[in-house]
Amino acid sequence: MSSSRYSRFIMVVLVGVLWIMLGVLTALRFETGKTMSQYELTRLSNQGDKTARELLMRMMRLPELESLRAIVVTIISTLLVTSSVFAFGIAWGIVIGALLLIMAPLWIRVPFVRKIADTFCDWVRPYALKVTDWSSPLLKALRSRDIATEKLRVYSQDELLDVIHRSPGVLSQAELKRLNASLAFDERHVSDIMTPKSQIVTADVHDTLGPLVMSELHKSGHSRYPVIEGDIDHIVGVLYLKELIDLKSEHQTVRAAMDPKVYYIRQDQDLEHALHGFLRSHHHLFVVINEYRETVGLLALEDVIEALIGSKIIDEFDQFDDLRAVAERNPRRNNHSSTSHDI
């Protein structure tokens, strides 16, 4: 065999070897295979977990390792095309080299090659990490994105909830329920949670708080009663059941026992506005009205807190849980009172 043919044979073999190496490097991945976030690995590492510390180090060095792999792939690709030119001539060498480069990623589909790549990755990683120690500035400059510190971004509440639901065990059912409620809080309105008009139990301002009236109030199961004068669209005060426990006179009128302060809130107001209204007024019950100032329901502080935390609050004076069945509207006259306030 002449020296020229021998040299060409060597170059052809070299092309084949380089192509196989390129395929293995293409299949090579330095990912940690982590099941925990960078935050969790950092927390465990600070607690002395050696495995977490190693995984965290590998995660933090992943961008440099990927940059190093890309550099080696580029070098081998250049050598592959150059060797093809020496082996097959300029024209055919460029064509064959280009085809081999295009076909190199196909090695990833071969299970045997992937197994070799995984074994090679475990063997070469310690040496690759040493290389990144002294070449880190160069590798950082060459990388296209920061893989290790890439932030998880969500762009809506629904997307955030989906991420949380796909992370089982992070939150308990109670915590998940509270989170759902708090995220939906800003989107809900007074009309969504108010006690509707048909469920309202009232006391008449002219009634006397005798045994019969007191018995009816206790049977209703509520702790607060709007006091009306004529009809429900004329609410002139609020009667608190707990204030009547020590009632000494059986002839005291509702007007004398009630709190004359009445606070109104529109049914289309959001719950955040309602919560701020409760905090400002130090009042626990609002009368809900529509745009014509007709009574459409009642809103209690407990209703807003329940919507915020996603759990039911049982008042020690309340006996019934659900007072919010949908009611038919029955508009009458407008709410007006000298001691009323709009929220």
Coordinates of C-alpha atoms in Angstrom, one line a residue:
M1 CA 0.0 0.0 0.0
S2 CA 1.4 3.4 -1.1
S3 CA 1.9 6.1 1.5
S4 CA -0.8 8.3 -0.1
R5 CA -3.3 5.5 0.1
Y6 CA -2.3 4.7 3.6
S7 CA -2.7 8.4 4.6
R8 CA -6.1 8.5 3.0
F9 CA -7.1 5.3 4.8
I10 CA -6.0 6.9 8.1
M11 CA -8.0 10.0 7.3
V12 CA -11.1 8.0 6.5
V13 CA -10.8 6.1 9.8
L14 CA -10.2 9.4 11.6
V15 CA -13.4 10.8 10.0
G16 CA -15.3 7.7 11.3
V17 CA -13.9 8.0 14.8
L18 CA -14.6 11.8 14.9
W19 CA -18.1 11.2 13.8
I20 CA -18.7 8.7 16.5
M21 CA -17.2 11.0 19.1
L22 CA -19.4 13.8 17.8
G23 CA -22.4 11.6 18.2
V24 CA -21.5 10.7 21.8
L25 CA -20.8 14.3 22.7
T26 CA -24.2 15.3 21.1
A27 CA -25.9 12.8 23.4
L28 CA -23.8 13.9 26.4
R29 CA -25.8 15.7 29.0
F30 CA -24.5 17.2 32.3
E31 CA -27.9 17.7 33.9
T32 CA -28.2 16.7 37.5
G33 CA -31.4 14.8 37.1
K34 CA -32.6 16.9 40.0
T35 CA -36.0 16.5 41.5
M36 CA -35.6 19.6 43.8
S37 CA -35.3 23.2 43.0
Q38 CA -32.2 25.3 43.5
Y39 CA -33.7 26.9 46.5
E40 CA -34.4 23.5 48.2
L41 CA -31.0 22.2 47.4
T42 CA -29.4 25.4 48.9
R43 CA -31.5 25.0 52.0
L44 CA -30.5 21.3 52.4
S45 CA -26.9 22.1 51.7
N46 CA -26.9 24.8 54.4
Q47 CA -28.2 22.1 56.8
G48 CA -25.1 19.9 56.0
D49 CA -26.6 17.6 53.4
K50 CA -23.6 16.4 51.4
T51 CA -25.6 15.0 48.6
A52 CA -27.6 18.2 48.2
R53 CA -24.3 20.2 48.3
E54 CA -22.9 18.1 45.5
L55 CA -26.0 18.4 43.4
L56 CA -26.1 22.1 44.0
M57 CA -22.5 22.5 42.9
R58 CA -23.2 20.5 39.7
M59 CA -26.3 22.6 39.1
M60 CA -24.3 25.9 39.6
R61 CA -21.6 24.7 37.2
L62 CA -23.9 23.4 34.6
P63 CA -23.7 26.5 32.4
E64 CA -19.9 26.2 32.3
L65 CA -20.0 22.5 31.6
E66 CA -22.5 23.0 28.7
S67 CA -20.3 25.7 27.3
L68 CA -17.3 23.4 27.5
R69 CA -19.2 20.7 25.7
A70 CA -20.2 23.1 23.0
I71 CA -16.6 24.2 22.5
V72 CA -15.4 20.6 22.2
V73 CA -18.3 19.8 19.8
T74 CA -17.2 22.8 17.7
I75 CA -13.6 21.7 17.7
I76 CA -14.5 18.1 16.7
S77 CA -16.9 19.3 14.0
T78 CA -14.1 21.4 12.5
L79 CA -11.7 18.5 12.6
L80 CA -14.3 16.2 11.1
V81 CA -14.8 18.5 8.1
T82 CA -11.0 19.1 7.7
S83 CA -10.4 15.3 7.8
S84 CA -13.1 14.8 5.2
V85 CA -11.4 17.3 2.9
F86 CA -8.1 15.5 3.3
A87 CA -9.7 12.1 2.8
F88 CA -12.1 12.8 -0.1
G89 CA -10.9 16.0 -1.6
I90 CA -12.2 19.6 -1.2
A91 CA -15.6 19.2 -3.0
W92 CA -16.6 15.7 -1.8
G93 CA -14.9 16.4 1.6
I94 CA -17.1 19.4 2.3
V95 CA -20.3 17.6 1.2
I96 CA -19.5 14.4 3.2
G97 CA -18.4 16.5 6.2
A98 CA -21.6 18.5 6.1
L99 CA -23.8 15.4 5.8
L100 CA -22.0 13.8 8.7
L101 CA -22.5 16.9 10.9
I102 CA -26.2 16.9 10.0
M103 CA -26.6 13.2 10.8
A104 CA -24.6 13.4 14.1
P105 CA -27.6 14.2 16.3
L106 CA -29.2 10.9 15.1
W107 CA -26.8 9.1 17.4
I108 CA -29.0 10.3 20.3
R109 CA -31.7 7.9 19.2
V110 CA -29.5 4.9 19.6
P111 CA -29.8 3.4 23.1
F112 CA -26.3 2.0 23.1
V113 CA -24.9 5.4 22.3
R114 CA -26.9 7.0 25.0
K115 CA -25.6 4.5 27.5
I116 CA -22.0 5.1 26.4
A117 CA -22.7 8.9 26.7
D118 CA -24.1 8.5 30.3
T119 CA -21.1 6.3 31.3
F120 CA -18.6 8.8 29.7
C121 CA -20.4 11.7 31.4
D122 CA -19.9 10.1 34.9
W123 CA -16.3 9.5 34.1
V124 CA -15.4 12.8 32.5
R125 CA -17.4 15.1 34.8
P126 CA -14.8 15.5 37.6
Y127 CA -12.1 16.4 35.0
A128 CA -14.5 18.7 33.2
L129 CA -15.2 20.5 36.5
K130 CA -11.5 21.0 37.0
V131 CA -11.2 22.5 33.6
T132 CA -14.1 24.9 34.4
D133 CA -12.2 26.0 37.5
W134 CA -9.5 27.9 35.6
S135 CA -11.5 28.6 32.4
S136 CA -14.7 29.8 34.1
P137 CA -14.5 33.5 32.9
L138 CA -14.1 32.4 29.3
L139 CA -16.9 29.8 29.5
K140 CA -19.2 32.4 31.1
A141 CA -18.5 34.8 28.3
L142 CA -19.3 32.1 25.7
R143 CA -22.5 30.7 27.2
S144 CA -25.8 31.8 25.6
R145 CA -28.0 31.6 28.8
D146 CA -27.6 31.0 32.5
I147 CA -29.1 27.6 32.9
A148 CA -28.5 27.3 36.7
T149 CA -30.0 30.6 37.7
E150 CA -32.8 30.6 35.2
K151 CA -35.9 31.8 37.0
L152 CA -39.3 30.1 37.0
R153 CA -41.7 32.7 35.6
V154 CA -45.4 32.6 35.7
Y155 CA -47.7 35.1 34.0
S156 CA -51.1 34.5 35.6
Q157 CA -52.7 33.3 38.8
D158 CA -54.1 30.2 37.0
E159 CA -50.5 29.3 35.8
L160 CA -49.2 29.7 39.4
L161 CA -51.9 27.5 40.7
D162 CA -51.2 24.9 38.0
V163 CA -47.5 24.9 39.1
I164 CA -48.5 24.4 42.7
H165 CA -51.0 21.6 41.9
R166 CA -48.2 19.8 39.9
S167 CA -46.0 19.9 43.0
P168 CA -47.6 17.4 45.3
G169 CA -46.7 17.4 49.0
V170 CA -45.5 21.0 49.0
L171 CA -48.7 22.3 50.5
S172 CA -51.3 20.6 52.6
Q173 CA -54.9 20.6 51.5
A174 CA -55.8 23.3 54.0
E175 CA -52.9 25.5 52.9
L176 CA -53.8 24.9 49.2
K177 CA -57.4 25.9 50.0
R178 CA -56.3 29.1 51.7
L179 CA -54.0 29.9 48.8
N180 CA -56.8 29.4 46.3
A181 CA -59.1 31.6 48.3
S182 CA -56.6 34.4 48.8
L183 CA -55.6 34.5 45.1
A184 CA -59.3 34.7 44.1
F185 CA -60.1 37.3 46.7
D186 CA -59.4 40.4 44.6
E187 CA -61.6 39.1 41.8
R188 CA -64.7 38.5 43.9
H189 CA -67.5 41.0 44.6
V190 CA -69.8 41.7 47.5
S191 CA -72.7 40.1 45.6
D192 CA -70.8 36.8 45.4
I193 CA -70.8 36.2 49.2
M194 CA -73.5 38.4 50.7
T195 CA -76.5 37.0 52.5
P196 CA -79.3 37.6 50.0
K197 CA -82.4 39.6 50.8
S198 CA -84.7 36.6 51.1
Q199 CA -82.6 35.2 53.9
I200 CA -82.5 38.4 56.0
V201 CA -84.3 38.2 59.4
T202 CA -85.2 41.7 60.6
A203 CA -86.5 43.4 63.7
D204 CA -89.0 46.2 63.6
V205 CA -87.9 49.4 65.3
H206 CA -91.3 49.7 67.1
D207 CA -91.2 46.1 68.6
T208 CA -90.9 45.6 72.3
L209 CA -88.2 43.2 73.4
G210 CA -90.5 40.9 75.3
P211 CA -90.3 37.1 75.7
L212 CA -92.1 36.5 72.4
V213 CA -89.8 38.7 70.3
M214 CA -86.7 37.4 72.1
S215 CA -87.8 33.8 71.4
E216 CA -88.2 34.5 67.7
L217 CA -84.8 36.2 67.5
H218 CA -83.1 33.2 69.2
K219 CA -84.9 30.7 67.0
S220 CA -83.6 32.5 63.8
G221 CA -80.1 31.5 64.6
H222 CA -78.4 34.8 63.8
S223 CA -76.3 37.1 66.0
R224 CA -77.1 40.4 64.3
Y225 CA -80.4 41.8 63.0
P226 CA -81.0 44.8 60.8
V227 CA -83.7 47.0 62.3
I228 CA -86.3 48.3 59.8
E229 CA -88.8 51.1 59.9
G230 CA -91.7 50.2 57.7
D231 CA -89.9 47.9 55.2
I232 CA -86.5 46.4 54.5
D233 CA -85.5 49.3 52.3
H234 CA -85.6 51.5 55.4
I235 CA -83.0 50.0 57.7
V236 CA -82.4 52.4 60.7
G237 CA -80.1 50.3 62.9
V238 CA -78.6 47.0 63.9
L239 CA -79.7 44.9 66.9
Y240 CA -76.9 42.7 68.4
L241 CA -78.2 39.5 70.2
K242 CA -75.2 39.4 72.6
E243 CA -76.2 42.9 73.8
L244 CA -79.6 41.6 74.8
I245 CA -78.3 38.8 77.1
D246 CA -78.3 41.1 80.2
L247 CA -81.5 42.8 79.2
K248 CA -83.2 43.9 82.5
S249 CA -86.5 45.3 81.2
E250 CA -89.0 43.3 79.2
H251 CA -90.6 46.5 78.0
Q252 CA -87.5 47.9 76.3
T253 CA -88.0 48.8 72.7
V254 CA -85.9 47.7 69.8
R255 CA -85.1 51.3 69.0
A256 CA -83.6 51.8 72.5
A257 CA -81.5 48.6 72.3
M258 CA -80.2 48.9 68.7
D259 CA -77.1 50.5 67.4
P260 CA -78.3 53.4 65.2
K261 CA -75.2 53.4 63.0
V262 CA -75.9 51.8 59.6
Y263 CA -73.3 51.3 56.9
Y264 CA -74.1 50.6 53.3
I265 CA -72.0 49.1 50.5
R266 CA -72.8 48.6 46.9
Q267 CA -73.2 45.0 45.6
D268 CA -70.7 45.6 42.8
Q269 CA -67.9 46.6 45.1
D270 CA -64.9 44.2 45.4
L271 CA -64.1 42.4 48.6
E272 CA -60.9 44.3 49.1
H273 CA -62.9 47.5 49.3
A274 CA -65.3 45.8 51.7
L275 CA -62.5 44.6 54.0
H276 CA -61.0 48.1 54.1
G277 CA -64.5 49.4 54.9
F278 CA -64.8 47.0 57.9
L279 CA -61.4 48.1 59.2
R280 CA -62.2 51.8 58.9
S281 CA -65.6 51.7 60.4
H282 CA -65.0 49.1 63.1
H283 CA -68.4 47.8 62.2
H284 CA -69.2 44.1 61.6
L285 CA -72.3 44.3 59.4
F286 CA -73.0 46.2 56.1
V287 CA -76.3 46.6 54.3
V288 CA -75.8 45.7 50.6
I289 CA -77.6 48.0 48.2
N290 CA -77.9 48.3 44.4
E291 CA -77.6 51.4 42.3
Y292 CA -81.1 52.5 43.3
R293 CA -80.2 52.1 47.0
E294 CA -82.6 49.2 47.4
T295 CA -81.6 46.5 49.9
V296 CA -80.3 43.4 48.2
G297 CA -78.5 41.7 51.0
L298 CA -76.3 41.8 54.1
L299 CA -72.5 41.5 54.3
A300 CA -70.8 40.5 57.6
L301 CA -67.1 40.8 58.4
E302 CA -67.1 37.0 58.8
D303 CA -68.2 36.6 55.2
V304 CA -65.2 38.6 54.0
I305 CA -62.7 36.7 56.2
E306 CA -64.1 33.4 55.1
A307 CA -63.6 34.4 51.5
L308 CA -60.1 35.4 52.2
I309 CA -59.0 32.3 54.1
G310 CA -61.2 29.8 52.4
S311 CA -62.6 28.4 55.7
K312 CA -65.9 28.7 57.5
I313 CA -66.0 30.9 60.6
I314 CA -68.7 29.9 63.1
D315 CA -70.0 32.7 65.3
E316 CA -70.7 31.5 68.8
F317 CA -74.2 33.1 68.4
D318 CA -74.8 31.6 64.9
Q319 CA -76.5 28.2 64.5
F320 CA -76.8 27.9 60.8
D321 CA -74.0 27.7 58.2
D322 CA -75.5 28.5 54.8
L323 CA -77.6 31.7 54.6
R324 CA -76.8 32.6 51.0
A325 CA -79.3 30.9 48.8
V326 CA -80.1 32.8 45.7
A327 CA -83.1 35.0 46.2
E328 CA -85.6 36.7 43.9
R329 CA -85.3 40.5 43.9
N330 CA -88.2 42.5 45.3
P331 CA -87.3 46.2 44.9
R332 CA -89.1 48.6 47.1
R333 CA -88.1 52.1 48.3
N334 CA -84.6 53.6 48.9
N335 CA -82.5 53.3 52.0
H336 CA -82.0 56.6 53.8
S337 CA -81.2 57.3 57.4
S338 CA -79.7 60.2 59.3
T339 CA -77.2 57.8 60.9
S340 CA -76.4 55.8 57.8
H341 CA -73.0 55.7 56.0
D342 CA -71.9 54.5 52.6
I343 CA -68.8 52.4 52.4

